[in-house]
Short mmCIF file of C-alpha atoms in Angstrom, two decimals:
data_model
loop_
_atom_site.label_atom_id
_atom_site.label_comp_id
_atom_site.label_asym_id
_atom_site.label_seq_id
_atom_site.Cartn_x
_atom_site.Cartn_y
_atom_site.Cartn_z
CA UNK N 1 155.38 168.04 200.06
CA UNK N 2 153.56 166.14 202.99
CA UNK N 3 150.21 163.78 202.17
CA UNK N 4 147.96 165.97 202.69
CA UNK N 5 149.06 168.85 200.76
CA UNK N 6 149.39 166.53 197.62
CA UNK N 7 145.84 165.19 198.22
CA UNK N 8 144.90 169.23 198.41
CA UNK N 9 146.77 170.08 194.84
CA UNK N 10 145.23 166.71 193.28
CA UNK N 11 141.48 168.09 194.45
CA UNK N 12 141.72 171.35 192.98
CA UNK N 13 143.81 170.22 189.84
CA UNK N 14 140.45 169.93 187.74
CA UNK N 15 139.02 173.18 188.47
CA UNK N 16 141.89 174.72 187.98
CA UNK N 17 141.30 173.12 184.71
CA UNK N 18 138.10 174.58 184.09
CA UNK N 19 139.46 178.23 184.67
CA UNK N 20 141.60 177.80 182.18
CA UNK N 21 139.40 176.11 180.04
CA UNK N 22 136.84 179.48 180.95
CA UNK N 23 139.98 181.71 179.54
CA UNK N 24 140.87 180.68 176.49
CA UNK N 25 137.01 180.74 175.66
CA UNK N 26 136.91 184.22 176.52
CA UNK N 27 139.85 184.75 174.60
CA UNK N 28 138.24 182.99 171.94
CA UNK N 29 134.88 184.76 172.19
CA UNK N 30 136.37 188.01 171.70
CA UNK N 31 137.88 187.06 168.97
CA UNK N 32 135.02 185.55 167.98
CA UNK N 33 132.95 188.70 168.08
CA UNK N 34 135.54 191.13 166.88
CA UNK N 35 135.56 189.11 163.72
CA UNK N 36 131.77 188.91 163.97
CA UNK N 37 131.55 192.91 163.71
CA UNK N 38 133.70 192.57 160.56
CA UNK N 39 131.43 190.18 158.61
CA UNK N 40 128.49 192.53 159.70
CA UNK N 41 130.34 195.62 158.71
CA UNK N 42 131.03 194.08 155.30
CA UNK N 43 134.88 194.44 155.76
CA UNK N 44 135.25 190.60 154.86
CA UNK N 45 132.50 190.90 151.62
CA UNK N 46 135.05 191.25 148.81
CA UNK N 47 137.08 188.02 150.01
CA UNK N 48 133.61 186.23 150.68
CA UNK N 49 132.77 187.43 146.72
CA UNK N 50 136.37 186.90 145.65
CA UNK N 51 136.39 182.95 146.74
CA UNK N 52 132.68 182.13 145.89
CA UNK N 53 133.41 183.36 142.72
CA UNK N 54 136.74 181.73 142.11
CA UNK N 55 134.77 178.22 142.77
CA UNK N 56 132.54 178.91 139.54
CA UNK N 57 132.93 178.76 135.93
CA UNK N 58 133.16 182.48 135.15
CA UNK N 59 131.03 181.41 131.85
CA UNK N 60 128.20 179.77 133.83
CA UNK N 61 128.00 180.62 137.51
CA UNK N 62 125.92 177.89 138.19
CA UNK N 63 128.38 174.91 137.53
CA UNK N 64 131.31 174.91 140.16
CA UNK N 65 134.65 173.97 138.75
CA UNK N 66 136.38 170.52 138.91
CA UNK N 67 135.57 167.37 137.59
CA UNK N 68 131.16 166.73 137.87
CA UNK N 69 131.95 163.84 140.13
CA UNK N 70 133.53 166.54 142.94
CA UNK N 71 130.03 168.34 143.14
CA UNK N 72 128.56 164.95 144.23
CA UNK N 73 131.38 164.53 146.27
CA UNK N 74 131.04 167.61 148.21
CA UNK N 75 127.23 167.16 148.37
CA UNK N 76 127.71 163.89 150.22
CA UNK N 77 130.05 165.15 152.14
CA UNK N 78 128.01 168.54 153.48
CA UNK N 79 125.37 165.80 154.80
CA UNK N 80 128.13 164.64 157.54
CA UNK N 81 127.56 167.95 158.66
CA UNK N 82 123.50 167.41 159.19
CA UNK N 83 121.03 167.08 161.83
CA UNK N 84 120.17 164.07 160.85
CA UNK N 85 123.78 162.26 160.17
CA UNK N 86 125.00 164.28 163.71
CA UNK N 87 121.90 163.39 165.66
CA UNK N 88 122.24 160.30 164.95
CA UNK N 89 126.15 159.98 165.57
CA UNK N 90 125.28 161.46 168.86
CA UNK N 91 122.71 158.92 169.63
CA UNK N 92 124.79 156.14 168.55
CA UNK N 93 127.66 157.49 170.49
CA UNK N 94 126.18 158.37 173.91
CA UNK N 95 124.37 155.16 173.68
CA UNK N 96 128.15 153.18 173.72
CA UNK N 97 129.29 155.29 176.63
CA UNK N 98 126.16 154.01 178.62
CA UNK N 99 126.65 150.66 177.61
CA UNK N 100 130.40 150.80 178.97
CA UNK N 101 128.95 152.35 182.21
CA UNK N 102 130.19 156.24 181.49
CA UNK N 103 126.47 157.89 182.00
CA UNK N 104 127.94 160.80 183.19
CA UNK N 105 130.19 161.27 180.08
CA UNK N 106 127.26 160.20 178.02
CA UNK N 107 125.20 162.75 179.57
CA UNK N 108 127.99 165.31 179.40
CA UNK N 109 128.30 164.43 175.80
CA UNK N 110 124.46 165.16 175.10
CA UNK N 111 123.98 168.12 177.13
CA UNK N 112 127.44 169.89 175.41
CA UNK N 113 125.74 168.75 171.68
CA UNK N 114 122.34 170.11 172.68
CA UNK N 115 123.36 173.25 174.01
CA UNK N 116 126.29 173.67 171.30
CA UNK N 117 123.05 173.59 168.65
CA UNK N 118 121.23 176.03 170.64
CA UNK N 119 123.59 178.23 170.77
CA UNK N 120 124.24 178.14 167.11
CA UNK N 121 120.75 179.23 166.30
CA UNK N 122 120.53 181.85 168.85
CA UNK N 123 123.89 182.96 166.61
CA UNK N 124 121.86 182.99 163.45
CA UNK N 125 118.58 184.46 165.13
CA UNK N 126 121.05 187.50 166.30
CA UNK N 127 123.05 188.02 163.62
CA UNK N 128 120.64 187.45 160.35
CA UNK N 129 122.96 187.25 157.64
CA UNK N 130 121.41 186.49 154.50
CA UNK N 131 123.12 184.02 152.97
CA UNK N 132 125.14 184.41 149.67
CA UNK N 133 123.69 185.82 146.58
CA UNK N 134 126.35 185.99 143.83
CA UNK N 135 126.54 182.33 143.01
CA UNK N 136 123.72 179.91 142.67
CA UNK N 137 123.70 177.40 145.43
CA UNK N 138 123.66 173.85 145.01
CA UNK N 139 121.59 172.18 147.75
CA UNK N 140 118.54 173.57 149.61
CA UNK N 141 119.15 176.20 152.47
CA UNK N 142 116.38 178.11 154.63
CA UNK N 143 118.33 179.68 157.40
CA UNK N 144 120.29 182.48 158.24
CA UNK N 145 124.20 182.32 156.89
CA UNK N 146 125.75 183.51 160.16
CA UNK N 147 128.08 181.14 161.55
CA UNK N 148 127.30 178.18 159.44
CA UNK N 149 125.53 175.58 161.51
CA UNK N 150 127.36 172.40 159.49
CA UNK N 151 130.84 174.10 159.96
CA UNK N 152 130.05 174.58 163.97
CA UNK N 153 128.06 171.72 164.59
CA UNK N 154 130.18 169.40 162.69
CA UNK N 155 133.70 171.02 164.41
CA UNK N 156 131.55 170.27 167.58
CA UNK N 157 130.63 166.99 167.29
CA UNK N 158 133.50 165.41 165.34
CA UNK N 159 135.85 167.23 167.75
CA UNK N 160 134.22 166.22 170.80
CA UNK N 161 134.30 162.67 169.90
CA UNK N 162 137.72 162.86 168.56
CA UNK N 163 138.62 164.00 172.61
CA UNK N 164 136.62 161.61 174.22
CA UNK N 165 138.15 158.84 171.89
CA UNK N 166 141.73 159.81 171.86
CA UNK N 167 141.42 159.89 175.82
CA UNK N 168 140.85 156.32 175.74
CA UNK N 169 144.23 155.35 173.55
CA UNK N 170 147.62 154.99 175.38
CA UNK N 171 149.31 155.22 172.60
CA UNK N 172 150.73 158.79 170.80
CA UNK N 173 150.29 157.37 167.39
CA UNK N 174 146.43 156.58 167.43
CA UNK N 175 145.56 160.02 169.84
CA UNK N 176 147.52 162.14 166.95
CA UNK N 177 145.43 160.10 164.15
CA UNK N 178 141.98 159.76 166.10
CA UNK N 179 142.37 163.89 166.39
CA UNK N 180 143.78 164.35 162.49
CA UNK N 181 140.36 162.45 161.32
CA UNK N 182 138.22 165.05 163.29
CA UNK N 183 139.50 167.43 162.28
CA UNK N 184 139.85 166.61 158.65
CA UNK N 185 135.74 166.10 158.76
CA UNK N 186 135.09 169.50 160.49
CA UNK N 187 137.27 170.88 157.60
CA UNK N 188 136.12 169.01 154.92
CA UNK N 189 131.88 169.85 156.28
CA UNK N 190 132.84 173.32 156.33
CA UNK N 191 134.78 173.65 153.00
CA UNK N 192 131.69 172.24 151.33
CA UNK N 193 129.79 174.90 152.19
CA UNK N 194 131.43 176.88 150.40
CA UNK N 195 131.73 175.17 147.38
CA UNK N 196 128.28 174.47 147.25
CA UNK N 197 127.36 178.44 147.46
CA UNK N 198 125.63 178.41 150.21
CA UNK N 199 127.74 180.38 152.98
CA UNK N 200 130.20 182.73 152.93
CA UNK N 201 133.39 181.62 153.65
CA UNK N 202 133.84 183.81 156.68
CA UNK N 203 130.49 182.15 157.88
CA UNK N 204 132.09 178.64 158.06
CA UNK N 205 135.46 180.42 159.59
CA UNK N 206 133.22 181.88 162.20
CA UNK N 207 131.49 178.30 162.48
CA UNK N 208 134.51 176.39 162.82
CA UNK N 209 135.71 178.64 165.71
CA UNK N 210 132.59 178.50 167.63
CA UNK N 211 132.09 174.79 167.47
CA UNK N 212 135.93 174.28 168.49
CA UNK N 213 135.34 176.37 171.28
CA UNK N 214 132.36 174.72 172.53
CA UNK N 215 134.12 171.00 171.99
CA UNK N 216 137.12 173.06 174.05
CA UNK N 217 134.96 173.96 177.08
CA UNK N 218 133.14 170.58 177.16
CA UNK N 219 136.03 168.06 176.89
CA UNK N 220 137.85 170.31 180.13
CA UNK N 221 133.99 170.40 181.93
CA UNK N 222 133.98 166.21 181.22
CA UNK N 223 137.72 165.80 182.22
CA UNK N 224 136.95 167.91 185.89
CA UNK N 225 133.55 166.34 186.67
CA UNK N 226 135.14 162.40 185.85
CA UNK N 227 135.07 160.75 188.95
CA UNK N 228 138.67 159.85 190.06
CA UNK N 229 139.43 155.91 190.00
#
């Protein structure tokens, strides 16, 4: 292949990125509202009942099962999911990447976490799920249930710094663990939802889709708008 032909290819290689990037979350989003119709129909009710209730003591709905100290557990752990805790990762964050002279990731990294919020509560202002009413919840809610905003914000967040950090490593060993601890606090924020009553579980399915999708879309729109060294 002659010079110029190669330099051609390597020009269009990252917006050929980006349409890809633009299918799979159109793939993604039909999914997302096919399974969004469900939850509104009330096909997925009886398995949102079936696991809320399964977390209780059938005796006492109001104490979830396990040892007491996993109900403080899991209400430390639903905080990682937070505005507060994620703001404040995403200051911290975006901060560093200015410091090491990446403004353009750091703004790319701000605008993808701003929008990815908005988003979520245009979600809940649309749908208007109330949220679950079988079990007693544990912490203080006052939004709508649907998609949880800790499952989407937190697979968001944690994901999109899991990408931009991974990128950085060489090494296959520290990329596979950098993603595994992302993902394992996306899961973990989500799950504790749910064991704290407060959304059904299809809510945090529907949360952790979104948020991956959005962390999908921004990591591509970051990789094609890097400037090439």
């Amino acid at each position: 292949m002659a010079f110029h032909e190669k330099k051609i290819v390597a020009s269009i290689a990252p917006y050929r990125q980006l349409l890809i990037a633009f299918l799979v979350i159109a793939l993604i989003s039909l999914a997302f509202l096919k399974f969004a119709s469900e939850v509104m129909e009330g096909e997925t009710l009886a398995y949102d009942r079936r696991i809320l209730l399964a977390l209780r003591d059938p005796a006492n709905l109001s104490v979830p099962i396990g040892p007491k100290w996993l109900k403080l557990a899991m209400i430390d752990i639903t905080a990682l999911g937070s505005f507060a805790v994620l703001t404040l990762i995403t200051v911290f964050a975006a901060s560093y990447l200015v410091v090491v002279r990446k403004t353009r990731t750091s703004l790319m990294l701000v605008a993808s976490i701003v929008s990815g919020a908005l988003a979520n509560s245009l979600l809940k202002a649309f749908f208007v799920r109330l949220r679950p009413d079988v079990v007693p919840h544990l912490v203080e809610v006052n939004s709508a249930s649907f998609p949880s905003g800790h499952a989407m914000n937190a697979a968001m967040i944690y994901l999109t710094l899991g990408v931009l950090l991974a990128g950085a490593e060489t090494a296959r060993g520290p990329r596979i663990y950098l993603m595994a601890v992302a993902i394992t606090l996306a899961l973990l924020v989500g799950c504790s939802r749910v064991y704290l009553g407060v959304h059904w579980p299809s809510d945090v399915v529907a949360g952790w889709g979104a948020g991956a999708a959005w962390a999908l879309l921004c990591s591509y729109a970051s990789r094609a708008l890097e400037p090439k060294r």
